[in-house]
């Protein structure tokens, strides 16, 4: 979020990349036109209908021979991992491609190339790979290339071996686009990238269903690591979604992946620019936004956020009081809803740790919106209490995440400036995704701090609220 005295042009507001909040907003009901997954699929202990598992994720102990080969390979374990992914993807798309695009057959890409960004450069797609830690598909020569020296080790070491598979699956998604005739000069980069994320999600459903002879993945921590990988490779906050190299915010990339994982490649093939513009949440910074959209977590700004919550949920009453003397009830630090006292108590210093944007790997902070959304989650419990709904259990956690999403959806900067209110800014929703993927997410927790088991369900619940609003949260998660 960020203090500001003006609202960006409506033409620039077809999105809200997740990172910061900003003071000002026209409230009133807002609907994001998009394609949400069927609500009956949102279960606290399932990922798109699959039970949450905590087993191994990665290459299987015994696999078929790897048939794919890459030019310039060093034969090392990372290249072998990438080639195993390519072989598995070939098998997957050999079946799914003609089913998705009747009358067409899938042909392997013409060239696979491995290189080391720190080593001797090679020429591919008209580019010297020296110092280029990347993975990419080149339509001009139908090739997929990857950097085994910097990018793949970073993905493996930060997340898991399956993060490497995620990137290869994404690049194969571009090959699918090209071979299906979807990719052309008129296709915006953002659409190409989101569709490739969706195709990657469809492939990972095949893995999660146990059909891959090469890989396995748990639908708990394993799938969470994949979603975290998409967060890692998101666009920088403030990127114009129509920029030539835009890939999408973490919120939008995770959404696209989810579409494929839930509904399969046919859902991905239906993506077009109209659908994309109806759901994209990627904003540029407004003129006057300070600190890259990051508000300090101080009492004054917390009061601004509380004011926005009171306005968004005004029909339920005046709202609970705020107590800044530290968490005084329950065990949901750094903020709690004290039902008996009708108070939200908070530990401002602990919230400041969460609300500080990380500047290097290993920093414990997430960003201002993560802290403010945790406050919003406890306010959401007050809303549920006013409705006489249970405040304990997984259903309460689902409602809480959904209501936080509904609040965030009302904060898109689509109206005249109103001092003292808050609006969402670039990067805010991505910070919410990061918090939702932490082990003890408070955004998706009940009054006792028990989080929904499935990270997949946490993210989906927030997205449903963001797109469909608070009435959907209260009606659909009413158990």
Short mmCIF file of C-alpha atoms in Angstrom, two decimals:
data_model
loop_
_atom_site.label_atom_id
_atom_site.label_comp_id
_atom_site.label_asym_id
_atom_site.label_seq_id
_atom_site.Cartn_x
_atom_site.Cartn_y
_atom_site.Cartn_z
CA UNK A 1 0.00 0.00 0.00
CA UNK A 2 1.12 3.59 -0.37
CA UNK A 3 0.00 7.07 0.53
CA UNK A 4 -1.27 8.98 -2.45
CA UNK A 5 -3.48 11.88 -3.40
CA UNK A 6 -4.59 10.74 -6.80
CA UNK A 7 -5.93 7.66 -8.49
CA UNK A 8 -4.38 6.20 -11.66
CA UNK A 9 -6.27 6.39 -14.92
CA UNK A 10 -8.98 3.71 -15.22
CA UNK A 11 -7.32 2.54 -18.43
CA UNK A 12 -4.34 1.43 -16.32
CA UNK A 13 -6.39 -0.43 -13.76
CA UNK A 14 -7.16 -3.71 -15.43
CA UNK A 15 -5.14 -5.36 -12.65
CA UNK A 16 -3.54 -5.32 -9.24
CA UNK A 17 -0.15 -6.97 -8.88
CA UNK A 18 0.33 -8.02 -5.28
CA UNK A 19 2.65 -5.90 -3.13
CA UNK A 20 1.41 -2.80 -1.45
CA UNK A 21 -1.65 -0.94 -0.24
CA UNK A 22 -2.36 2.64 -0.92
CA UNK A 23 -4.42 5.20 0.87
CA UNK A 24 -7.59 5.96 -1.15
CA UNK A 25 -10.43 4.12 -2.76
CA UNK A 26 -13.92 4.34 -4.03
CA UNK A 27 -15.77 1.57 -2.28
CA UNK A 28 -19.02 0.04 -3.29
CA UNK A 29 -19.46 -3.35 -4.92
CA UNK A 30 -16.92 -4.31 -7.54
CA UNK A 31 -16.99 -7.39 -9.70
CA UNK A 32 -13.99 -8.79 -11.50
CA UNK A 33 -15.11 -10.52 -14.65
CA UNK A 34 -13.26 -13.81 -14.79
CA UNK A 35 -13.61 -17.54 -14.79
CA UNK A 36 -13.44 -18.85 -11.26
CA UNK A 37 -13.27 -22.55 -10.56
CA UNK A 38 -16.46 -24.17 -9.39
CA UNK A 39 -16.92 -23.39 -5.72
CA UNK A 40 -17.83 -26.95 -4.80
CA UNK A 41 -14.23 -27.85 -5.61
CA UNK A 42 -12.89 -25.67 -2.82
CA UNK A 43 -12.26 -28.05 0.03
CA UNK A 44 -9.90 -27.26 2.94
CA UNK A 45 -8.17 -30.63 2.67
CA UNK A 46 -8.17 -31.06 -1.10
CA UNK A 47 -6.41 -29.63 -4.11
CA UNK A 48 -8.92 -29.51 -6.98
CA UNK A 49 -10.55 -32.71 -5.79
CA UNK A 50 -7.36 -34.54 -4.83
CA UNK A 51 -6.78 -35.34 -1.15
CA UNK A 52 -3.90 -33.48 0.46
CA UNK A 53 -0.87 -35.73 0.76
CA UNK A 54 2.48 -35.24 2.46
CA UNK A 55 4.52 -37.83 0.62
CA UNK A 56 7.64 -37.37 -1.49
CA UNK A 57 7.92 -34.94 -4.39
CA UNK A 58 10.53 -35.29 -7.12
CA UNK A 59 11.90 -37.90 -9.52
CA UNK A 60 10.69 -41.44 -8.91
CA UNK A 61 13.21 -43.98 -7.65
CA UNK A 62 12.84 -46.05 -10.82
CA UNK A 63 11.99 -44.46 -14.15
CA UNK A 64 11.90 -45.39 -17.85
CA UNK A 65 14.86 -44.43 -20.04
CA UNK A 66 15.23 -40.72 -20.84
CA UNK A 67 14.73 -40.41 -24.59
CA UNK A 68 15.35 -36.67 -25.03
CA UNK A 69 18.83 -35.31 -25.69
CA UNK A 70 20.19 -31.76 -25.53
CA UNK A 71 22.94 -30.02 -27.44
CA UNK A 72 25.83 -28.73 -25.32
CA UNK A 73 24.78 -30.81 -22.30
CA UNK A 74 27.33 -31.56 -19.61
CA UNK A 75 25.53 -34.80 -18.77
CA UNK A 76 25.14 -33.68 -15.16
CA UNK A 77 22.16 -34.22 -12.82
CA UNK A 78 20.41 -30.95 -13.66
CA UNK A 79 20.49 -31.64 -17.38
CA UNK A 80 19.27 -35.17 -16.70
CA UNK A 81 16.43 -33.74 -14.61
CA UNK A 82 15.46 -31.32 -17.38
CA UNK A 83 15.63 -34.07 -20.02
CA UNK A 84 13.51 -36.39 -17.88
CA UNK A 85 10.94 -33.58 -17.68
CA UNK A 86 11.04 -33.12 -21.45
CA UNK A 87 10.58 -36.86 -22.04
CA UNK A 88 7.62 -36.95 -19.65
CA UNK A 89 6.10 -33.87 -21.23
CA UNK A 90 6.43 -35.43 -24.67
CA UNK A 91 4.46 -38.44 -23.47
CA UNK A 92 1.83 -36.22 -21.85
CA UNK A 93 1.31 -33.98 -24.86
CA UNK A 94 1.33 -36.87 -27.32
CA UNK A 95 -2.01 -37.82 -25.75
CA UNK A 96 -3.40 -34.46 -24.67
CA UNK A 97 -2.48 -32.39 -27.72
CA UNK A 98 -4.80 -34.14 -30.22
CA UNK A 99 -7.51 -34.30 -27.56
CA UNK A 100 -7.23 -30.55 -27.03
CA UNK A 101 -6.69 -29.62 -30.69
CA UNK A 102 -8.64 -32.17 -32.79
CA UNK A 103 -6.99 -33.02 -36.08
CA UNK A 104 -3.49 -32.07 -34.89
CA UNK A 105 -0.68 -34.26 -33.61
CA UNK A 106 2.14 -33.26 -31.31
CA UNK A 107 5.70 -33.31 -32.60
CA UNK A 108 8.73 -32.98 -30.30
CA UNK A 109 10.56 -29.67 -30.44
CA UNK A 110 13.31 -29.52 -33.05
CA UNK A 111 16.15 -28.61 -30.67
CA UNK A 112 16.93 -28.82 -26.96
CA UNK A 113 19.92 -26.83 -25.73
CA UNK A 114 21.66 -26.65 -22.37
CA UNK A 115 24.12 -23.90 -21.47
CA UNK A 116 25.94 -22.38 -18.52
CA UNK A 117 25.31 -18.66 -18.07
CA UNK A 118 28.64 -18.41 -16.25
CA UNK A 119 30.55 -20.27 -18.92
CA UNK A 120 31.20 -20.17 -22.64
CA UNK A 121 28.23 -18.62 -24.39
CA UNK A 122 26.40 -20.28 -27.26
CA UNK A 123 24.21 -18.74 -29.93
CA UNK A 124 20.53 -19.67 -29.79
CA UNK A 125 17.52 -17.83 -31.17
CA UNK A 126 19.91 -15.12 -32.37
CA UNK A 127 21.17 -14.49 -28.82
CA UNK A 128 24.46 -15.10 -27.05
CA UNK A 129 23.71 -16.92 -23.78
CA UNK A 130 26.70 -15.48 -21.91
CA UNK A 131 25.44 -14.07 -18.61
CA UNK A 132 21.80 -14.95 -19.37
CA UNK A 133 20.33 -17.05 -16.51
CA UNK A 134 17.09 -18.03 -18.19
CA UNK A 135 15.00 -20.74 -19.80
CA UNK A 136 13.06 -20.02 -22.96
CA UNK A 137 11.28 -21.34 -26.02
CA UNK A 138 12.26 -19.95 -29.42
CA UNK A 139 9.53 -20.28 -32.08
CA UNK A 140 11.79 -19.27 -34.97
CA UNK A 141 13.78 -22.51 -34.69
CA UNK A 142 11.38 -24.51 -32.46
CA UNK A 143 13.87 -24.87 -29.62
CA UNK A 144 13.87 -24.95 -25.81
CA UNK A 145 17.01 -23.78 -24.00
CA UNK A 146 17.87 -23.65 -20.31
CA UNK A 147 20.68 -22.41 -18.12
CA UNK A 148 22.14 -25.24 -16.03
CA UNK A 149 24.74 -22.98 -14.40
CA UNK A 150 22.67 -20.36 -12.53
CA UNK A 151 18.90 -20.65 -13.01
CA UNK A 152 18.30 -24.36 -12.54
CA UNK A 153 20.57 -24.65 -9.46
CA UNK A 154 18.84 -21.66 -7.87
CA UNK A 155 15.40 -23.16 -8.49
CA UNK A 156 16.44 -26.56 -7.14
CA UNK A 157 18.20 -25.15 -4.08
CA UNK A 158 15.52 -22.58 -3.20
CA UNK A 159 12.45 -24.75 -3.78
CA UNK A 160 12.90 -28.32 -5.01
CA UNK A 161 13.79 -30.38 -8.04
CA UNK A 162 10.18 -30.00 -9.12
CA UNK A 163 10.74 -26.26 -9.52
CA UNK A 164 13.06 -27.15 -12.41
CA UNK A 165 10.30 -29.33 -13.87
CA UNK A 166 7.88 -26.40 -13.51
CA UNK A 167 10.04 -24.15 -15.66
CA UNK A 168 10.51 -26.83 -18.32
CA UNK A 169 6.75 -27.49 -18.33
CA UNK A 170 6.12 -23.78 -18.83
CA UNK A 171 8.49 -23.62 -21.81
CA UNK A 172 6.88 -26.72 -23.29
CA UNK A 173 3.59 -24.85 -22.93
CA UNK A 174 4.98 -22.27 -25.35
CA UNK A 175 5.88 -25.06 -27.76
CA UNK A 176 2.29 -26.29 -27.53
CA UNK A 177 1.04 -22.80 -28.39
CA UNK A 178 3.29 -22.61 -31.41
CA UNK A 179 2.44 -26.07 -32.70
CA UNK A 180 -1.29 -25.45 -32.21
CA UNK A 181 -1.14 -22.18 -34.15
CA UNK A 182 -2.01 -20.07 -31.11
CA UNK A 183 1.22 -18.10 -31.05
CA UNK A 184 1.52 -15.22 -33.48
CA UNK A 185 2.69 -11.60 -33.75
CA UNK A 186 -0.65 -10.31 -32.48
CA UNK A 187 -0.56 -12.42 -29.30
CA UNK A 188 0.34 -10.21 -26.32
CA UNK A 189 3.26 -11.54 -24.30
CA UNK A 190 1.19 -11.59 -21.11
CA UNK A 191 -1.39 -13.89 -22.73
CA UNK A 192 1.31 -16.22 -24.06
CA UNK A 193 2.90 -16.45 -20.61
CA UNK A 194 -0.32 -16.97 -18.67
CA UNK A 195 -1.45 -19.64 -21.10
CA UNK A 196 1.90 -21.43 -20.75
CA UNK A 197 1.46 -21.34 -16.95
CA UNK A 198 -1.96 -22.90 -17.46
CA UNK A 199 -0.54 -25.68 -19.65
CA UNK A 200 2.08 -26.32 -16.97
CA UNK A 201 -0.71 -26.65 -14.42
CA UNK A 202 -2.49 -29.19 -16.60
CA UNK A 203 0.69 -31.28 -16.81
CA UNK A 204 1.15 -31.16 -13.03
CA UNK A 205 -2.36 -32.54 -12.56
CA UNK A 206 -1.16 -35.55 -14.56
CA UNK A 207 1.79 -35.86 -12.16
CA UNK A 208 -0.40 -35.37 -9.07
CA UNK A 209 -2.81 -38.03 -10.36
CA UNK A 210 0.09 -40.51 -10.26
CA UNK A 211 0.18 -41.02 -14.03
CA UNK A 212 3.74 -39.81 -14.61
CA UNK A 213 6.35 -42.62 -14.73
CA UNK A 214 9.11 -40.05 -14.06
CA UNK A 215 7.86 -37.81 -11.25
CA UNK A 216 5.62 -37.73 -8.20
CA UNK A 217 4.34 -34.80 -6.19
CA UNK A 218 2.49 -34.41 -2.92
CA UNK A 219 -0.55 -32.18 -3.03
CA UNK A 220 0.50 -30.57 0.25
CA UNK A 221 4.05 -29.28 0.55
CA UNK A 222 4.98 -30.42 -2.95
CA UNK A 223 2.27 -28.44 -4.71
CA UNK A 224 2.86 -25.48 -2.39
CA UNK A 225 6.49 -25.41 -3.56
CA UNK A 226 5.30 -25.20 -7.17
CA UNK A 227 3.05 -22.25 -6.35
CA UNK A 228 5.99 -20.65 -4.52
CA UNK A 229 8.09 -21.11 -7.65
CA UNK A 230 5.55 -19.08 -9.62
CA UNK A 231 5.81 -16.39 -6.93
CA UNK A 232 9.59 -16.43 -7.36
CA UNK A 233 9.42 -15.86 -11.13
CA UNK A 234 6.67 -13.23 -11.06
CA UNK A 235 6.97 -9.79 -12.63
CA UNK A 236 8.46 -7.03 -10.51
CA UNK A 237 5.80 -4.90 -8.83
CA UNK A 238 4.72 -2.01 -11.03
CA UNK A 239 5.30 -3.79 -14.35
CA UNK A 240 2.77 -2.83 -17.02
CA UNK A 241 0.94 -6.03 -17.97
CA UNK A 242 1.13 -4.96 -21.62
CA UNK A 243 4.91 -4.54 -21.49
CA UNK A 244 6.76 -6.58 -24.14
CA UNK A 245 8.20 -9.04 -21.59
CA UNK A 246 5.42 -9.10 -19.00
CA UNK A 247 4.69 -12.53 -17.53
CA UNK A 248 2.23 -11.64 -14.79
CA UNK A 249 2.01 -11.08 -11.08
CA UNK A 250 2.25 -14.05 -8.73
CA UNK A 251 -1.50 -13.82 -8.14
CA UNK A 252 -2.22 -14.04 -11.86
CA UNK A 253 0.39 -16.72 -12.58
CA UNK A 254 -0.91 -18.88 -9.75
CA UNK A 255 -4.47 -18.36 -11.02
CA UNK A 256 -3.50 -19.46 -14.52
CA UNK A 257 -1.67 -22.53 -13.19
CA UNK A 258 -4.73 -23.37 -11.09
CA UNK A 259 -7.04 -23.22 -14.12
CA UNK A 260 -4.93 -25.86 -15.88
CA UNK A 261 -4.51 -28.02 -12.79
CA UNK A 262 -8.24 -27.96 -12.11
CA UNK A 263 -9.79 -28.07 -15.57
CA UNK A 264 -7.11 -29.41 -17.91
CA UNK A 265 -5.51 -28.12 -21.13
CA UNK A 266 -8.82 -27.39 -22.86
CA UNK A 267 -9.39 -24.61 -20.33
CA UNK A 268 -5.98 -23.18 -21.21
CA UNK A 269 -6.69 -23.31 -24.94
CA UNK A 270 -9.75 -21.11 -24.38
CA UNK A 271 -7.72 -18.23 -22.97
CA UNK A 272 -7.86 -15.03 -24.97
CA UNK A 273 -7.08 -11.39 -24.34
CA UNK A 274 -10.68 -10.54 -23.40
CA UNK A 275 -10.71 -13.23 -20.71
CA UNK A 276 -7.29 -12.16 -19.51
CA UNK A 277 -8.13 -8.47 -19.23
CA UNK A 278 -11.24 -9.40 -17.27
CA UNK A 279 -9.23 -10.99 -14.46
CA UNK A 280 -5.68 -9.58 -14.61
CA UNK A 281 -4.56 -7.88 -11.39
CA UNK A 282 -1.32 -6.25 -12.46
CA UNK A 283 -1.03 -2.51 -11.81
CA UNK A 284 1.57 0.09 -12.55
CA UNK A 285 2.53 2.42 -9.73
CA UNK A 286 0.45 5.58 -9.59
CA UNK A 287 2.13 8.95 -9.76
CA UNK A 288 2.95 9.96 -6.22
CA UNK A 289 3.17 6.42 -4.82
CA UNK A 290 6.03 6.46 -2.35
CA UNK A 291 8.27 3.65 -1.11
CA UNK A 292 7.33 1.36 -4.02
CA UNK A 293 3.83 1.00 -2.62
CA UNK A 294 4.99 -0.05 0.84
CA UNK A 295 3.38 1.66 3.85
CA UNK A 296 5.13 1.55 7.23
CA UNK A 297 3.27 -0.61 9.73
CA UNK A 298 2.52 2.15 12.21
CA UNK A 299 -0.62 2.97 14.16
CA UNK A 300 -1.71 5.72 11.77
CA UNK A 301 -1.64 3.39 8.76
CA UNK A 302 -3.31 0.57 10.68
CA UNK A 303 -6.14 3.02 11.41
CA UNK A 304 -6.39 3.77 7.68
CA UNK A 305 -6.70 0.04 6.98
CA UNK A 306 -9.25 -0.38 9.78
CA UNK A 307 -11.24 2.46 8.24
CA UNK A 308 -11.34 0.67 4.90
CA UNK A 309 -12.50 -2.53 6.63
CA UNK A 310 -15.27 -0.65 8.43
CA UNK A 311 -16.44 0.82 5.15
CA UNK A 312 -16.28 -2.40 3.13
CA UNK A 313 -18.13 -4.36 5.84
CA UNK A 314 -20.29 -1.45 7.05
CA UNK A 315 -23.55 -3.38 6.75
CA UNK A 316 -22.49 -5.65 9.63
CA UNK A 317 -22.03 -2.84 12.14
CA UNK A 318 -19.42 -0.39 13.36
CA UNK A 319 -16.67 -2.97 13.67
CA UNK A 320 -14.50 -4.07 16.59
CA UNK A 321 -12.19 -1.77 18.50
CA UNK A 322 -8.42 -2.01 18.08
CA UNK A 323 -6.11 -2.69 21.01
CA UNK A 324 -2.42 -1.93 20.42
CA UNK A 325 -1.19 -3.32 23.77
CA UNK A 326 -0.24 -6.71 22.32
CA UNK A 327 -2.21 -9.89 21.69
CA UNK A 328 -4.49 -10.30 24.72
CA UNK A 329 -6.49 -13.40 23.82
CA UNK A 330 -6.08 -16.71 22.04
CA UNK A 331 -2.88 -17.76 20.33
CA UNK A 332 -2.96 -16.11 16.92
CA UNK A 333 -0.01 -13.72 17.21
CA UNK A 334 0.67 -11.12 15.94
CA UNK A 335 -3.04 -10.24 15.78
CA UNK A 336 -6.13 -11.82 17.31
CA UNK A 337 -9.90 -11.37 17.40
CA UNK A 338 -11.09 -11.36 20.99
CA UNK A 339 -14.71 -12.35 20.55
CA UNK A 340 -15.82 -11.84 24.15
CA UNK A 341 -14.45 -8.28 24.25
CA UNK A 342 -15.34 -7.50 20.58
CA UNK A 343 -11.76 -6.32 20.12
CA UNK A 344 -8.92 -6.94 17.69
CA UNK A 345 -5.69 -6.98 19.67
CA UNK A 346 -2.37 -6.70 17.91
CA UNK A 347 1.36 -6.70 18.42
CA UNK A 348 2.52 -3.80 16.26
CA UNK A 349 6.23 -4.69 16.50
CA UNK A 350 5.62 -8.26 15.32
CA UNK A 351 3.42 -7.01 12.48
CA UNK A 352 6.23 -4.67 11.44
CA UNK A 353 8.52 -7.67 10.95
CA UNK A 354 5.98 -9.33 8.63
CA UNK A 355 5.21 -6.03 6.91
CA UNK A 356 8.80 -5.21 5.97
CA UNK A 357 9.50 -6.10 2.35
CA UNK A 358 12.45 -8.53 2.02
CA UNK A 359 15.54 -7.09 0.38
CA UNK A 360 17.58 -10.28 0.20
CA UNK A 361 16.93 -13.99 0.34
CA UNK A 362 16.32 -15.19 3.87
CA UNK A 363 14.72 -11.98 5.18
CA UNK A 364 11.75 -12.80 7.39
CA UNK A 365 9.47 -10.05 6.11
CA UNK A 366 6.90 -10.31 3.31
CA UNK A 367 5.54 -6.80 2.76
CA UNK A 368 2.98 -4.36 4.07
CA UNK A 369 -0.07 -6.01 2.57
CA UNK A 370 0.74 -9.34 4.23
CA UNK A 371 0.61 -7.61 7.62
CA UNK A 372 -2.51 -5.60 6.80
CA UNK A 373 -4.24 -8.70 5.39
CA UNK A 374 -3.55 -10.56 8.65
CA UNK A 375 -5.39 -7.75 10.45
CA UNK A 376 -8.17 -8.04 7.86
CA UNK A 377 -8.41 -11.77 8.54
CA UNK A 378 -9.23 -11.14 12.20
CA UNK A 379 -11.75 -8.48 11.14
CA UNK A 380 -13.28 -11.12 8.86
CA UNK A 381 -13.84 -13.28 11.93
CA UNK A 382 -15.76 -10.37 13.51
CA UNK A 383 -17.97 -10.32 10.37
CA UNK A 384 -18.61 -14.04 10.72
CA UNK A 385 -19.44 -13.64 14.41
CA UNK A 386 -21.99 -10.96 13.52
CA UNK A 387 -23.57 -13.48 11.16
CA UNK A 388 -23.67 -16.18 13.83
CA UNK A 389 -21.27 -18.38 11.87
CA UNK A 390 -18.83 -20.81 13.51
CA UNK A 391 -15.41 -19.28 14.08
CA UNK A 392 -13.56 -22.58 14.46
CA UNK A 393 -12.70 -25.24 11.94
CA UNK A 394 -11.65 -25.42 8.31
CA UNK A 395 -14.85 -23.86 6.99
CA UNK A 396 -14.16 -20.77 9.07
CA UNK A 397 -10.66 -20.66 7.60
CA UNK A 398 -12.07 -20.83 4.08
CA UNK A 399 -14.52 -18.02 4.80
CA UNK A 400 -11.81 -15.92 6.37
CA UNK A 401 -9.49 -16.15 3.34
CA UNK A 402 -12.44 -15.50 1.05
CA UNK A 403 -13.52 -12.40 2.99
CA UNK A 404 -9.97 -11.05 2.97
CA UNK A 405 -10.07 -11.48 -0.82
CA UNK A 406 -13.43 -9.69 -0.97
CA UNK A 407 -11.98 -6.78 1.00
CA UNK A 408 -8.95 -6.63 -1.30
CA UNK A 409 -11.25 -6.68 -4.33
CA UNK A 410 -12.99 -3.55 -3.08
CA UNK A 411 -9.66 -1.73 -2.85
CA UNK A 412 -8.83 -1.54 -6.54
CA UNK A 413 -8.22 2.13 -7.34
CA UNK A 414 -11.19 2.64 -9.65
CA UNK A 415 -12.69 5.89 -8.37
CA UNK A 416 -11.99 9.45 -7.27
CA UNK A 417 -9.47 10.08 -4.49
CA UNK A 418 -10.90 9.88 -0.99
CA UNK A 419 -8.33 10.84 1.66
CA UNK A 420 -8.09 8.46 4.58
CA UNK A 421 -9.09 5.39 2.64
CA UNK A 422 -6.93 2.66 1.24
CA UNK A 423 -6.35 1.25 -2.18
CA UNK A 424 -4.40 -1.70 -3.35
CA UNK A 425 -1.10 -1.09 -5.11
CA UNK A 426 1.29 -3.14 -7.25
CA UNK A 427 2.57 -6.17 -5.40
CA UNK A 428 -0.10 -6.35 -2.69
CA UNK A 429 -1.82 -9.49 -3.90
CA UNK A 430 1.51 -11.21 -4.42
CA UNK A 431 2.34 -10.53 -0.78
CA UNK A 432 -0.96 -12.15 0.16
CA UNK A 433 0.00 -15.21 -1.91
CA UNK A 434 3.35 -15.37 -0.12
CA UNK A 435 1.64 -15.24 3.29
CA UNK A 436 -0.91 -17.88 2.25
CA UNK A 437 1.89 -20.28 1.34
CA UNK A 438 3.57 -20.01 4.73
CA UNK A 439 3.05 -22.90 7.13
CA UNK A 440 1.00 -20.91 9.65
CA UNK A 441 -0.92 -18.59 7.35
CA UNK A 442 -3.19 -16.36 9.42
CA UNK A 443 -5.09 -15.06 6.39
CA UNK A 444 -6.58 -18.54 6.00
CA UNK A 445 -6.93 -19.43 9.68
CA UNK A 446 -9.81 -19.72 12.13
CA UNK A 447 -10.06 -17.90 15.44
CA UNK A 448 -7.58 -20.32 17.05
CA UNK A 449 -5.01 -19.84 14.30
CA UNK A 450 -5.61 -23.23 12.68
CA UNK A 451 -4.86 -22.78 8.99
CA UNK A 452 -6.59 -24.56 6.13
CA UNK A 453 -4.39 -27.61 5.44
CA UNK A 454 -4.16 -27.11 1.67
CA UNK A 455 -2.21 -24.14 0.36
CA UNK A 456 -4.04 -24.68 -2.93
CA UNK A 457 -7.39 -24.17 -1.15
CA UNK A 458 -6.09 -21.11 0.71
CA UNK A 459 -5.18 -19.36 -2.54
CA UNK A 460 -8.40 -20.42 -4.27
CA UNK A 461 -10.53 -19.12 -1.40
CA UNK A 462 -8.86 -15.72 -1.52
CA UNK A 463 -9.27 -15.58 -5.29
CA UNK A 464 -12.97 -16.48 -5.10
CA UNK A 465 -13.56 -13.62 -2.68
CA UNK A 466 -11.51 -11.21 -4.76
CA UNK A 467 -13.45 -12.03 -7.92
CA UNK A 468 -16.97 -12.67 -6.58
CA UNK A 469 -17.26 -10.60 -3.41
CA UNK A 470 -18.33 -11.07 0.20
CA UNK A 471 -21.83 -12.43 -0.45
CA UNK A 472 -20.32 -15.39 -2.25
CA UNK A 473 -18.00 -16.01 0.71
CA UNK A 474 -20.87 -16.00 3.20
CA UNK A 475 -23.25 -18.03 1.02
CA UNK A 476 -20.91 -20.70 -0.28
CA UNK A 477 -18.81 -21.23 2.85
CA UNK A 478 -21.73 -21.28 5.25
CA UNK A 479 -21.17 -24.67 6.90
#
